Each structure stands twice: as C-alpha cells, then as structure tokens.
CSV table of C-alpha atoms and ligand atoms in Angstrom, one decimal:
chain,number,residue,atom,x,y,z
A,78,MET,CA,70.2,141.5,106.4
A,79,ASN,CA,72.5,143.6,108.4
A,80,THR,CA,70.8,144.6,111.7
A,81,GLN,CA,72.7,147.9,112.1
A,82,TRP,CA,71.0,149.4,109.1
A,83,GLU,CA,67.5,150.7,108.6
A,84,VAL,CA,65.9,150.7,105.1
A,85,VAL,CA,63.8,153.6,103.9
A,86,ILE,CA,61.5,153.2,100.9
A,87,GLY,CA,59.1,155.5,99.0
A,88,LEU,CA,57.2,154.3,95.9
A,89,GLU,CA,55.9,156.2,92.9
A,90,ILE,CA,53.2,154.0,91.3
A,91,HIS,CA,51.9,154.7,87.8
A,92,ALA,CA,48.4,153.4,87.3
A,93,GLN,CA,46.9,153.6,83.8
A,94,LEU,CA,43.4,155.0,84.1
A,95,ALA,CA,40.8,152.8,82.4
A,96,THR,CA,39.3,155.4,80.2
A,97,LYS,CA,38.1,154.7,76.7
A,98,SER,CA,39.9,157.6,75.1
A,99,LYS,CA,43.1,159.4,75.9
A,100,ILE,CA,43.6,162.1,78.5
A,101,PHE,CA,43.7,165.0,76.1
A,102,SER,CA,42.4,163.6,72.8
A,103,GLY,CA,39.7,161.3,71.4
A,104,ALA,CA,42.0,158.6,70.3
A,105,ALA,CA,41.3,155.1,71.7
A,106,THR,CA,43.4,153.7,74.6
A,107,ALA,CA,42.8,150.0,73.8
A,108,TYR,CA,45.9,147.8,74.2
A,109,GLY,CA,47.4,145.8,71.4
A,110,ALA,CA,46.4,147.6,68.3
A,111,GLU,CA,48.7,147.8,65.2
A,112,PRO,CA,51.5,150.3,66.0
A,113,ASN,CA,50.7,153.9,65.4
A,114,THR,CA,47.1,153.4,64.6
A,115,GLN,CA,45.8,155.0,67.8
A,116,ALA,CA,47.8,158.3,67.9
A,117,CYS,CA,46.0,161.4,66.6
A,118,ALA,CA,47.5,164.8,65.9
A,119,VAL,CA,47.1,165.9,69.5
A,120,ASP,CA,49.0,162.9,70.8
A,121,LEU,CA,51.7,163.6,68.2
A,122,GLY,CA,51.8,167.3,69.3
A,123,PHE,CA,51.3,168.7,65.8
A,124,PRO,CA,51.4,172.5,65.5
A,125,GLY,CA,48.1,174.2,66.1
A,126,VAL,CA,46.3,171.4,67.9
A,127,LEU,CA,44.9,171.9,71.4
A,128,PRO,CA,44.5,169.3,74.2
A,129,VAL,CA,41.0,168.9,75.8
A,130,LEU,CA,40.9,167.3,79.2
A,131,ASN,CA,39.0,163.9,79.5
A,132,GLU,CA,36.5,164.3,82.3
A,133,ASP,CA,36.5,160.6,83.0
A,134,ALA,CA,40.2,160.7,83.9
A,135,VAL,CA,39.5,163.5,86.4
A,136,ARG,CA,36.6,161.4,87.9
A,137,LYS,CA,38.8,158.4,88.3
A,138,ALA,CA,41.5,160.4,90.0
A,139,VAL,CA,39.0,161.8,92.4
A,140,ILE,CA,37.6,158.3,93.1
A,141,PHE,CA,41.1,157.2,94.0
A,142,GLY,CA,41.6,160.2,96.2
A,143,MET,CA,38.4,159.6,98.1
A,144,ALA,CA,39.2,155.9,98.7
A,145,ILE,CA,42.5,156.9,100.5
A,146,GLU,CA,40.8,159.7,102.4
A,147,ALA,CA,42.9,162.2,100.7
A,148,ASP,CA,42.4,166.0,100.3
A,149,ILE,CA,40.9,166.6,96.8
A,150,ALA,CA,42.2,169.9,95.4
A,151,PRO,CA,39.2,172.1,94.5
A,152,TYR,CA,41.5,173.8,92.0
A,153,SER,CA,44.5,172.1,90.2
A,154,ILE,CA,46.5,172.8,87.2
A,155,PHE,CA,48.6,171.0,84.5
A,156,ALA,CA,52.2,171.7,83.8
A,157,ARG,CA,54.6,170.9,81.0
A,158,LYS,CA,57.6,168.7,81.9
A,159,ASN,CA,60.1,169.4,79.3
A,160,TYR,CA,62.5,166.7,78.0
A,161,PHE,CA,63.6,165.1,74.8
A,162,TYR,CA,63.0,161.5,74.0
A,163,PRO,CA,62.1,159.8,70.7
A,164,ASP,CA,58.8,158.4,72.2
A,165,LEU,CA,57.8,162.0,73.2
A,166,PRO,CA,57.3,163.9,70.0
A,167,LYS,CA,55.9,167.1,71.6
A,168,GLY,CA,59.2,167.5,73.6
A,169,TYR,CA,57.2,167.8,76.8
A,170,GLN,CA,54.9,165.6,78.9
A,171,ILE,CA,51.8,167.2,80.3
A,172,SER,CA,51.7,166.4,84.0
A,173,GLN,CA,50.9,168.1,87.3
A,174,PHE,CA,53.6,169.7,89.4
A,175,GLU,CA,52.3,172.3,91.7
A,176,LEU,CA,48.7,171.8,92.7
A,177,PRO,CA,48.1,168.1,92.0
A,178,ILE,CA,44.5,166.9,92.0
A,179,VAL,CA,44.9,164.5,94.9
A,180,GLY,CA,46.8,165.7,98.0
A,181,ASN,CA,47.7,164.0,101.3
A,182,GLY,CA,46.0,160.6,102.0
A,183,HIS,CA,46.9,157.2,103.5
A,184,LEU,CA,46.2,153.5,103.6
A,185,ASN,CA,46.9,150.5,105.8
A,186,ILE,CA,49.2,147.6,105.0
A,187,GLU,CA,49.5,144.3,106.8
A,188,VAL,CA,52.9,142.7,107.2
A,189,GLU,CA,53.4,139.6,109.4
A,190,GLY,CA,50.2,140.2,111.2
A,191,GLU,CA,50.9,143.9,112.0
A,192,THR,CA,49.0,146.8,110.5
A,193,LYS,CA,50.9,149.8,109.5
A,194,ARG,CA,49.7,153.1,108.1
A,195,ILE,CA,51.5,154.4,105.0
A,196,GLY,CA,51.1,158.0,103.9
A,197,VAL,CA,50.4,159.0,100.3
A,198,THR,CA,51.9,162.4,99.5
A,199,ARG,CA,50.0,163.1,96.4
A,200,ALA,CA,48.5,161.6,93.2
A,201,HIS,CA,48.6,163.5,90.0
A,202,LEU,CA,47.3,163.2,86.5
A,203,GLU,CA,49.6,162.9,83.5
A,204,GLU,CA,49.9,161.5,80.1
A,205,ASP,CA,52.0,158.5,79.2
A,206,ALA,CA,54.7,158.6,76.5
A,207,GLY,CA,55.0,156.2,73.5
A,208,LYS,CA,57.0,153.0,73.4
A,209,SER,CA,60.4,152.2,71.9
A,210,LEU,CA,60.5,148.8,70.2
A,211,HIS,CA,63.9,147.2,70.0
A,212,GLU,CA,62.9,143.8,68.6
A,213,ASN,CA,62.5,143.3,64.8
A,214,PHE,CA,64.4,146.5,63.9
A,215,HIS,CA,68.0,145.2,63.3
A,216,GLY,CA,70.2,147.9,64.8
A,217,SER,CA,67.4,150.5,64.9
A,218,THR,CA,64.6,151.3,67.2
A,219,GLY,CA,60.9,151.5,66.3
A,220,ILE,CA,58.6,153.9,67.9
A,221,ASP,CA,54.9,153.0,68.6
A,222,LEU,CA,53.0,156.1,69.7
A,223,ASN,CA,49.7,154.3,70.5
A,224,ARG,CA,50.4,154.7,74.2
A,225,ALA,CA,51.2,158.4,73.9
A,226,GLY,CA,48.5,160.4,75.7
A,227,THR,CA,47.1,157.4,77.8
A,228,PRO,CA,46.0,158.8,81.2
A,229,LEU,CA,48.2,157.9,84.1
A,230,LEU,CA,47.6,158.5,87.8
A,231,GLU,CA,51.0,158.8,89.5
A,232,ILE,CA,50.7,157.9,93.2
A,233,VAL,CA,53.6,159.1,95.3
A,234,SER,CA,54.0,157.6,98.8
A,235,GLU,CA,55.7,159.1,101.8
A,236,PRO,CA,59.1,157.5,102.6
A,237,ASP,CA,57.3,155.3,105.2
A,238,MET,CA,58.2,151.8,104.2
A,239,ARG,CA,61.0,150.0,106.1
A,240,SER,CA,61.5,146.8,104.2
A,241,ALA,CA,61.0,145.3,100.7
A,242,LYS,CA,58.1,143.3,102.2
A,243,GLU,CA,56.4,146.4,103.3
A,244,ALA,CA,56.9,147.9,99.8
A,245,VAL,CA,55.4,144.9,98.2
A,246,ALA,CA,52.4,144.9,100.6
A,247,TYR,CA,51.8,148.6,99.8
A,248,MET,CA,52.0,148.0,96.1
A,249,ARG,CA,49.6,145.1,96.3
A,250,LYS,CA,47.2,147.2,98.4
A,251,ILE,CA,47.2,149.9,95.8
A,252,HIS,CA,46.8,147.3,93.1
A,253,ASP,CA,43.8,145.7,94.8
A,254,LEU,CA,42.3,149.1,95.4
A,255,VAL,CA,42.5,150.5,91.9
A,256,ARG,CA,40.8,147.3,90.6
A,257,TYR,CA,38.1,147.4,93.3
A,258,LEU,CA,37.4,151.0,92.2
A,259,LYS,CA,37.5,149.9,88.6
A,260,ILE,CA,39.7,152.8,87.7
A,261,CYS,CA,42.7,150.7,86.4
A,262,ASP,CA,42.7,147.2,85.0
A,263,GLY,CA,46.0,146.5,86.9
A,264,ASN,CA,47.5,144.5,84.1
A,265,MET,CA,51.2,144.5,84.9
A,266,GLN,CA,52.3,142.6,81.8
A,267,GLU,CA,50.7,145.2,79.6
A,268,GLY,CA,52.3,148.0,81.7
A,269,SER,CA,49.0,149.3,83.1
A,270,PHE,CA,50.5,149.2,86.6
A,271,ARG,CA,54.2,149.8,87.3
A,272,CYS,CA,56.3,151.5,89.9
A,273,ASP,CA,59.6,153.3,90.7
A,274,ALA,CA,61.1,152.5,94.0
A,275,ASN,CA,63.1,155.1,95.9
A,276,VAL,CA,65.5,153.4,98.3
A,277,SER,CA,68.0,154.6,100.9
A,278,VAL,CA,69.7,153.2,104.0
A,279,ARG,CA,70.7,154.8,107.3
A,280,ARG,CA,72.4,153.5,110.4
A,281,LYS,CA,69.9,152.5,113.2
A,282,GLY,CA,69.3,155.6,115.4
A,283,GLN,CA,70.3,158.1,112.7
A,284,ILE,CA,67.6,160.7,112.3
A,285,GLU,CA,68.2,162.1,108.8
A,286,PHE,CA,67.5,160.0,105.8
A,287,GLY,CA,70.4,158.6,103.7
A,288,THR,CA,70.9,159.5,100.0
A,289,ARG,CA,68.4,157.6,97.9
A,290,ALA,CA,68.6,155.9,94.5
A,291,GLU,CA,65.5,155.6,92.4
A,292,ILE,CA,64.9,152.2,90.6
A,293,LYS,CA,62.8,152.8,87.5
A,294,ASN,CA,59.9,151.0,85.9
A,295,ILE,CA,59.4,147.8,87.9
A,296,ASN,CA,56.4,145.8,86.6
A,297,SER,CA,56.0,142.9,89.0
A,298,PHE,CA,55.7,142.3,92.7
A,299,LYS,CA,58.5,139.8,92.7
A,300,PHE,CA,60.9,142.2,91.0
A,301,VAL,CA,60.1,145.0,93.4
A,302,GLU,CA,61.1,142.9,96.3
A,303,LYS,CA,64.2,141.6,94.6
A,304,ALA,CA,65.3,145.0,93.2
A,305,ILE,CA,64.9,146.7,96.6
A,306,ASN,CA,66.8,143.9,98.4
A,307,HIS,CA,69.7,144.1,95.9
A,308,GLU,CA,69.8,147.9,96.1
A,309,VAL,CA,69.9,147.8,99.9
A,310,GLU,CA,72.8,145.4,99.9
A,311,ARG,CA,74.6,147.5,97.3
A,312,GLN,CA,74.2,150.7,99.3
A,313,ILE,CA,75.3,149.1,102.6
A,314,GLU,CA,78.4,147.8,100.8
A,315,VAL,CA,79.2,151.2,99.3
A,316,ILE,CA,79.0,152.9,102.7
A,317,GLU,CA,80.8,150.2,104.7
A,318,SER,CA,83.7,150.2,102.3
A,319,GLY,CA,84.1,154.0,102.9
A,320,GLY,CA,82.2,155.3,99.9
A,321,LYS,CA,79.1,157.5,99.5
A,322,VAL,CA,75.8,156.6,97.9
A,323,VAL,CA,75.1,159.0,95.1
A,324,GLN,CA,71.6,160.2,94.2
A,325,GLU,CA,70.9,158.6,90.9
A,326,THR,CA,68.4,156.7,88.7
A,327,ARG,CA,69.0,153.0,88.4
A,328,LEU,CA,67.5,150.3,86.3
A,329,TYR,CA,66.6,146.8,87.5
A,330,ASP,CA,67.8,144.0,85.2
A,331,SER,CA,65.6,141.0,86.0
A,332,ASP,CA,67.7,138.7,83.9
A,333,LYS,CA,70.9,139.4,85.8
A,334,ASP,CA,69.0,140.2,89.0
A,335,GLU,CA,70.9,143.5,89.7
A,336,THR,CA,70.4,147.2,89.5
A,337,ARG,CA,72.7,149.4,87.4
A,338,SER,CA,73.1,153.1,87.0
A,339,MET,CA,71.1,155.0,84.4
A,340,ARG,CA,71.9,158.6,85.2
A,341,SER,CA,73.3,160.5,88.1
A,342,LYS,CA,72.0,163.7,89.7
A,343,GLU,CA,74.6,165.7,87.8
A,344,GLU,CA,73.2,164.5,84.6
A,345,ALA,CA,69.7,164.7,85.8
A,346,ASN,CA,67.1,166.4,83.7
A,347,ASP,CA,66.1,170.0,84.4
A,348,TYR,CA,62.5,169.7,83.4
A,349,ARG,CA,61.7,173.4,83.4
A,350,TYR,CA,58.2,172.8,84.6
A,351,PHE,CA,55.7,175.6,83.8
A,352,PRO,CA,51.9,175.7,83.7
A,353,ASP,CA,50.6,174.5,80.4
A,354,PRO,CA,49.0,177.5,78.7
A,355,ASP,CA,46.8,175.3,76.5
A,356,LEU,CA,44.8,173.8,79.4
A,357,LEU,CA,42.3,175.4,81.8
A,358,PRO,CA,42.6,174.8,85.5
A,359,VAL,CA,40.5,171.9,86.9
A,360,PHE,CA,37.8,172.7,89.3
A,361,VAL,CA,36.3,169.9,91.4
A,362,SER,CA,33.0,171.1,92.9
A,363,ASP,CA,31.6,170.0,96.2
A,364,GLU,CA,28.6,168.5,94.3
A,365,LEU,CA,30.9,166.4,92.2
A,366,LYS,CA,32.8,165.2,95.3
A,367,ALA,CA,29.5,164.4,97.0
A,368,GLU,CA,28.2,162.5,94.0
A,369,ILE,CA,31.4,160.5,93.7
A,370,LYS,CA,31.5,159.7,97.4
A,371,ALA,CA,28.0,158.3,97.2
A,372,SER,CA,29.0,156.0,94.4
A,373,LEU,CA,32.1,154.6,95.9
A,374,PRO,CA,31.9,150.7,96.3
A,375,GLU,CA,32.6,148.9,99.5
A,376,LEU,CA,36.4,149.0,99.9
A,377,PRO,CA,38.6,145.9,100.5
A,378,GLU,CA,39.2,146.5,104.2
A,379,ALA,CA,35.6,147.1,105.0
A,380,LYS,CA,34.5,144.1,103.0
A,381,LYS,CA,37.0,141.8,104.7
A,382,ALA,CA,35.8,143.0,108.1
A,383,ARG,CA,32.2,142.4,107.1
A,384,PHE,CA,33.0,138.9,105.8
A,385,LYS,CA,34.6,138.0,109.1
A,386,THR,CA,31.6,139.2,111.1
A,387,ASP,CA,28.7,138.4,108.8
A,388,TYR,CA,30.0,135.1,107.5
A,389,ASN,CA,32.0,134.1,110.5
A,390,LEU,CA,35.1,133.5,108.3
A,391,ASN,CA,38.6,133.3,109.6
A,392,ASP,CA,41.2,135.9,108.6
A,393,GLU,CA,42.8,133.7,105.9
A,394,SER,CA,39.5,132.9,104.1
A,395,ALA,CA,38.3,136.5,104.4
A,396,THR,CA,41.6,137.7,102.9
A,397,ILE,CA,41.4,135.3,100.0
A,398,LEU,CA,37.8,135.9,99.3
A,399,THR,CA,38.0,139.7,99.3
A,400,ALA,CA,41.2,139.8,97.2
A,401,SER,CA,39.1,140.9,94.3
A,402,ARG,CA,35.6,142.3,94.1
A,403,GLU,CA,34.6,139.6,91.6
A,404,LEU,CA,35.7,136.8,93.8
A,405,ALA,CA,33.9,138.4,96.8
A,406,ASP,CA,30.7,138.7,94.7
A,407,TYR,CA,31.0,135.1,93.6
A,408,PHE,CA,31.2,133.9,97.2
A,409,GLU,CA,28.2,136.0,98.3
A,410,ASN,CA,26.2,134.7,95.4
A,411,VAL,CA,27.0,131.0,96.3
A,412,VAL,CA,26.0,131.6,99.9
A,413,LYS,CA,22.8,133.3,98.9
A,414,ILE,CA,21.7,130.8,96.2
A,415,SER,CA,22.6,127.7,98.2
A,416,GLY,CA,21.3,128.9,101.5
A,417,CYS,CA,24.1,126.9,103.0
A,418,GLU,CA,26.6,127.6,105.8
A,419,SER,CA,29.2,130.1,104.6
A,420,ALA,CA,32.0,127.9,105.8
A,421,ILE,CA,31.3,125.1,103.3
A,422,CYS,CA,30.8,127.6,100.5
A,423,ALA,CA,34.1,129.3,101.4
A,424,ASN,CA,35.8,125.9,101.5
A,425,TRP,CA,34.7,124.9,98.0
A,426,ILE,CA,35.6,128.3,96.5
A,427,THR,CA,39.1,128.7,98.2
A,428,GLY,CA,39.8,125.0,97.8
A,429,GLU,CA,38.6,123.0,94.8
A,430,LEU,CA,37.4,125.9,92.6
A,431,SER,CA,40.5,128.1,93.1
A,432,ALA,CA,42.8,125.1,92.4
A,433,ALA,CA,41.0,124.3,89.2
A,434,LEU,CA,41.1,128.0,88.1
A,435,ASN,CA,44.8,128.1,88.8
A,436,ARG,CA,45.5,125.0,86.8
A,437,ALA,CA,43.5,126.4,83.9
A,438,ASP,CA,45.1,129.9,84.4
A,439,LEU,CA,41.6,131.5,84.6
A,440,THR,CA,40.3,134.2,86.8
A,441,ILE,CA,37.0,133.9,88.7
A,442,THR,CA,35.1,136.0,86.0
A,443,ALA,CA,36.0,133.3,83.5
A,444,SER,CA,35.1,130.4,85.7
A,445,PRO,CA,33.3,127.6,83.7
A,446,ILE,CA,31.3,126.9,86.9
A,447,GLU,CA,28.9,129.8,87.6
A,448,PRO,CA,27.8,130.6,91.2
A,449,THR,CA,24.4,128.9,90.6
A,450,ARG,CA,25.9,125.6,89.7
A,451,LEU,CA,28.4,125.6,92.5
A,452,ALA,CA,25.6,126.5,94.9
A,453,GLY,CA,23.7,123.5,93.6
A,454,LEU,CA,26.7,121.2,94.4
A,455,VAL,CA,27.2,122.7,97.9
A,456,ALA,CA,23.5,122.3,98.7
A,457,ARG,CA,23.6,118.5,97.8
A,458,ILE,CA,26.6,118.0,100.1
A,459,ALA,CA,24.8,119.9,102.9
A,460,ASP,CA,21.6,117.8,102.6
A,461,ASP,CA,23.6,114.5,102.5
A,462,THR,CA,22.5,113.6,98.9
A,463,ILE,CA,26.2,113.1,98.1
A,464,SER,CA,29.3,112.6,100.2
A,465,GLY,CA,32.3,115.0,100.1
A,466,LYS,CA,34.2,112.5,98.1
A,467,ILE,CA,31.5,112.0,95.4
A,468,ALA,CA,31.2,115.8,95.4
A,469,LYS,CA,34.7,116.0,93.9
A,470,GLN,CA,33.5,113.8,91.0
A,471,VAL,CA,30.4,116.0,90.5
A,472,PHE,CA,32.7,119.0,90.5
A,473,GLU,CA,34.7,117.6,87.6
A,474,PHE,CA,31.4,117.1,85.6
A,475,LEU,CA,30.3,120.7,86.5
A,476,TRP,CA,33.7,122.0,85.3
A,477,ASN,CA,33.4,120.1,82.0
A,478,SER,CA,29.7,120.5,81.2
A,479,SER,CA,26.9,123.0,81.6
A,480,GLU,CA,24.7,120.6,83.5
A,481,SER,CA,23.5,121.3,87.0
A,482,ALA,CA,24.7,119.3,90.0
A,483,ASP,CA,21.3,117.6,90.3
A,484,GLU,CA,21.3,116.6,86.6
A,485,ILE,CA,24.8,115.2,87.0
A,486,ILE,CA,24.0,113.3,90.2
A,487,GLU,CA,20.9,111.8,88.5
A,488,THR,CA,22.5,110.8,85.2
A,489,GLN,CA,25.7,109.6,86.7
A,490,GLY,CA,23.9,107.7,89.4
A,491,LEU,CA,25.9,109.3,92.2
A,492,LYS,CA,23.3,109.7,94.8
A,493,GLN,CA,24.4,108.6,98.2
A,494,ILE,CA,23.0,105.3,99.4
A,495,THR,CA,21.5,105.6,102.9
A,496,ASP,CA,19.0,102.7,102.6
A,497,THR,CA,20.2,100.5,105.5
A,498,GLY,CA,18.8,97.4,103.9
A,499,ALA,CA,20.9,97.8,100.8
A,500,ILE,CA,24.0,98.6,102.9
A,501,GLU,CA,23.5,95.6,105.1
A,502,ALA,CA,23.2,93.3,102.1
A,503,ILE,CA,26.5,94.4,100.7
A,504,ILE,CA,28.2,94.2,104.1
A,505,GLU,CA,27.1,90.7,104.5
A,506,THR,CA,28.5,89.6,101.2
A,507,ILE,CA,31.8,91.3,102.0
A,508,LEU,CA,32.1,89.7,105.4
A,509,ALA,CA,31.3,86.3,104.0
A,510,ALA,CA,34.0,86.6,101.3
A,511,ASN,CA,36.6,87.7,103.8
A,512,GLU,CA,36.3,85.2,106.7
A,513,LYS,CA,40.0,85.3,107.6
A,514,GLN,CA,40.0,89.1,108.0
A,515,VAL,CA,36.8,88.9,110.1
A,516,GLU,CA,38.6,86.4,112.4
A,517,GLN,CA,41.7,88.7,112.7
A,518,TYR,CA,39.4,91.6,113.5
A,519,ARG,CA,37.5,89.7,116.1
A,520,GLY,CA,40.8,88.4,117.5
A,521,GLY,CA,41.8,92.0,118.3
A,522,ASN,CA,43.3,93.4,115.1
A,523,GLU,CA,41.2,96.7,115.1
A,524,LYS,CA,43.1,98.0,112.1
A,525,MET,CA,41.2,95.5,110.0
A,526,PHE,CA,38.2,97.8,110.3
A,527,GLY,CA,39.5,100.2,107.7
A,528,PHE,CA,39.9,97.3,105.3
A,529,PHE,CA,36.2,96.5,105.6
A,530,VAL,CA,35.1,100.1,105.1
A,531,GLY,CA,37.3,100.2,102.0
A,532,GLN,CA,35.8,97.0,100.6
A,533,VAL,CA,32.2,98.1,101.2
A,534,MET,CA,32.8,101.5,99.7
A,535,LYS,CA,34.4,100.0,96.7
A,536,ALA,CA,31.5,97.6,96.2
A,537,MET,CA,29.1,100.6,96.5
A,538,GLN,CA,31.2,102.8,94.1
A,539,GLY,CA,31.8,105.3,96.9
A,540,LYS,CA,28.1,106.0,97.2
A,541,GLY,CA,27.5,104.5,100.6
A,542,ASN,CA,26.7,107.0,103.3
A,543,PRO,CA,29.9,106.9,105.4
A,544,ALA,CA,28.2,107.2,108.8
A,545,GLU,CA,25.7,104.4,108.0
A,546,VAL,CA,28.4,102.1,106.6
A,547,ASN,CA,30.5,102.6,109.7
A,548,LYS,CA,27.6,102.0,112.0
A,549,ILE,CA,26.3,98.8,110.4
A,550,LEU,CA,29.8,97.4,110.0
A,551,LYS,CA,30.4,97.8,113.7
A,552,GLU,CA,27.2,96.0,114.5
A,553,LYS,CA,27.9,93.1,112.2
A,554,LEU,CA,31.5,92.7,113.3
A,555,ALA,CA,30.6,92.8,117.0
B,211,ADP,P1,61.4,163.5,92.9
B,211,ADP,O1,60.5,164.6,92.6
B,211,ADP,O2,62.8,163.7,92.7
B,211,ADP,O3,60.9,162.2,92.4
B,211,ADP,P2,60.2,163.4,95.6
B,211,ADP,O4,60.6,164.2,96.7
B,211,ADP,O5,58.9,163.6,94.9
B,211,ADP,O6,61.4,163.3,94.5
B,211,ADP,O7,60.2,161.9,96.1
B,211,ADP,C1,60.0,160.8,95.3
B,211,ADP,C2,59.8,159.5,96.2
B,211,ADP,O8,61.0,159.3,96.9
B,211,ADP,C3,58.7,159.7,97.2
B,211,ADP,O9,57.9,158.5,97.1
B,211,ADP,C4,59.4,159.8,98.5
B,211,ADP,O10,58.7,159.2,99.5
B,211,ADP,C5,60.7,159.0,98.2
B,211,ADP,N1,61.9,159.5,99.0
B,211,ADP,C6,62.3,160.7,99.3
B,211,ADP,N2,63.4,160.8,100.0
B,211,ADP,C7,63.7,159.5,100.2
B,211,ADP,C8,64.8,158.8,100.9
B,211,ADP,N3,65.8,159.5,101.5
B,211,ADP,N4,64.8,157.5,100.9
B,211,ADP,C9,63.8,156.8,100.3
B,211,ADP,N5,62.8,157.3,99.7
B,211,ADP,C10,62.8,158.6,99.6
B,212,MG,MG1,60.0,161.1,90.9
C-alpha cells in the first residue's frame, strides 16, 4: 500500500444475544424454523400490543460491558429509530440512542507481536429486523419475520484501527470474547455476528480525519480484510485523481470483490430518533453489577497468561489452546487426568487431534475422543508402554471406537517390546540375513545403520523400543 497515506477504521459489530426469547416478546429466537412461524403480534408491531423488555438481554449486555471494563449506565433508555423497509413492519426499530446501556470501554489486540489498545465507544441494545428472501420468488421478494425482534448488541469502536489487519484482529477478539462469555453463539454463517466497517484515509501527518465510507453487513473475517483493503485503494485513487471522497454507505460484493455505493449522505435517512413511550427506562443496580461481576468467567487474555505460567506453554500453544473456552477446558482436563507433562498434552491436542478435527470439520465439543481417552493415550506414551509412532495408530483406533487406549494397546498387541532378549534375537536374524550390508557398515559406511534399524523395526511391527533397538544394534555391529 501507498506509504504516504494513513488508514483510519472504526467498526460497528452486531452480536446476536443468545437469549431463548426475543428482546421485547416471548417468541422463540431459534434459528432455522419455517419462515414466519416465530413472529408474534409484538414482533409484527400490531396495534395495541406492548413490548416487554427481556431481562436476560440486559444481563448479557452488562456481562459484555464488564468484560471490556466499560462504564455500565445505571439508567438507560430505548429509542425509536424510524425508517421504512418491508422487513420492518412497525416502521421503526427499537434501539438505544442517547444513554446506551454500555459506555466507554476498551480491549487489547495483538498484531505482528505488538499489543494495541482499542477503545469501545459504546454498546447498545436493539432489536433485529426480518429478512428479505430473494431466492425462490421469481421476480418478487419474500419476507421472513422470524428474526424480527431478536436481541442485538451493537458494539461501536473508536476510530482506533490503522489497517485491515488490525480491524480483523479486533473483530476476532470481540468474537472470541462474546463466545467465552456465552452471550452470543458467534455463528457468522447464520448472521449471529456481523459488522459494518467505517473506513477513511488521510495523508500521513494530517491531523483531522478524512471523510469516511461505511461498508455494510460483512459476515466473515476474510471479507472484512478484503473489503477494507479495496475501499482504501478506491479512496486513495479518488483523492489522488483530484476528487473528493463522499460520505456514503457502500456494500461489499464478495463475488466481484469490490465495494459499491448504496446511498450517499444526501439520501441518508433521517431516523427521527425519540424515546420509545412504550418502554420503561432500564435501571442497573449496584447489586446486579456486583452479582454479574462475581459470575464472570476467566477471560481469554487472563487464561492465556495463566497457561503460559502454570503450564509452561509457549505463546503459540497458549494462543491456540485458549482460542475457545471449550478447547482450554479440554486441555486442562487431559493434563489433570493423565497427570503427564503439559507439553506432551499440548502437542497431542494442537497436533494430531486438531488436525483430525479439521479434517472431519468438527469442533472440540464434538470430538469423538473425550479428554479421558486422550489422557489414557498420553499416559502410555509418557510411561514408554508405546512409542510415539505406535501412538498414532492407537489414536486412529481411539477416533474410530469407544475403547480406551489400554484396551486398544492390549487387543491390537501394540505394546512396546523392551525385553532385550527378544530384541537381540531379532537383531541376530536380521544381521545373519544381510551379511553384505554388515560388511559395508563395518567397512565404514555408517549410513547402513539406518537400514538395520528399519529392518529390525519392520520385523518387530514397529513395537521395538527405539532406544533399546539402537543400543543393541550398535553393540552387535561393533
Ligand atoms: P454513525 O452514527 O453515523 O454511524 P458514529 O459517529 O457513531 O456515526 O460512528 C460510527 C463508526 O464510525 C464508529 O465506529 C467510529 O469509530 C467510526 N468513524 C467515525 N469517524 C470515522 C472516520 N473519519 N474514519 C473512520 N471511521 C470513523
Ligand atoms: Mg452507524
């Protein structure tokens, strides 16, 4: 990228709060139901109905606020944001404008080994709209209102990010955090976690920000990075060719890999925000805050730091193992149950197990190998019952059955052979059958040693204790 330019980015992230029912009605929020079977009269905005605030949505917003050390408003209110769209039958969205529930907070991101603090301006509660369906409706649009009224937490950042990479790191950080807190399932395909990216550029050294464009509704980390980079290039080109960037809303088209204008500021909506007269203000008491604070789980950064000191893990392993709470728990269970060194447990989880899960497109919670059974395998490697190589075979059996490592080692006859008598006997047969190679080795061709190891191991079906095999071979060949 052009080095005379500085990029400025602020993100607005929409996280669907994982409540059972909607933010202002009792209708279910479950994803994937038949269209229009989960929208009640309140979600549809029928005359005479009244919204009632879902306490769990408030709790989840406060949990998030506390996790980013934000100010929690003791008193906040809901506002009507007025606009017309077919997926919004009420003609307004209930949101928060003045007095949002979560105020100033912050979190740290890491990019290329450097830690940077990013400010969060606010996080407010609002309801989601319905969905327009363009497929299967030949020239028309279908409307599914199941999503109408689903609780959202809109998390608005300060314009603190200076590259697409930083924006992605921030988005990932929030994504990890909301899942750690179990306030959002983070499913981006289903739209539970999406973001708008505000992007501007300015010449290096310039103090005031440039005019920004807002790219709407990006639902993948890859697209955020691409969309921002494209937008940056477009803006630089506009300015360098003598034009001006106009404040507007743009859409990112992932098929064409470009952004295009949706509406400019002149056509921008005037939302006529005003306090919703149907809803009472929200009071968050000190008692509620204290109770929530006490129930907060260990957060990703703290867990990573603890894994490094308590388990002596390097930064990379600690990062991988704390990427989700479930994976971190899995690791701690394996260490505890096996009683083995944390390094070997970490290796098997970040190596063999993660690779197998990836291949099968499974997450750790759906792992066919439970912590107990992996611990059983690790313990048998640690006490030399099996070699690392045989362990991979045992792992395959663990993956495809419900037997324990001990049962598999027993029934498959995979126990390592350390009995020196047995190893000696096999070595003698091998040497006798390969006289020419023995001569070559004794004549100074040391590379021949590997050949003998291979032959012996083959004859022992990989079960010979490698250290013993090496030792006895050396003696016999001397
Ligand atoms: P709006 O209400 O129009 O969405 P806000 O002032 O709330 O505008 O800002 C929305 C987002 O845009 C915030 O995340 C903020 O950090 C970001 N932002 C504001 N100004 C700029 C700018 N010049 N360049 C990039 N991002 C910006
Ligand atoms: Mg906005």
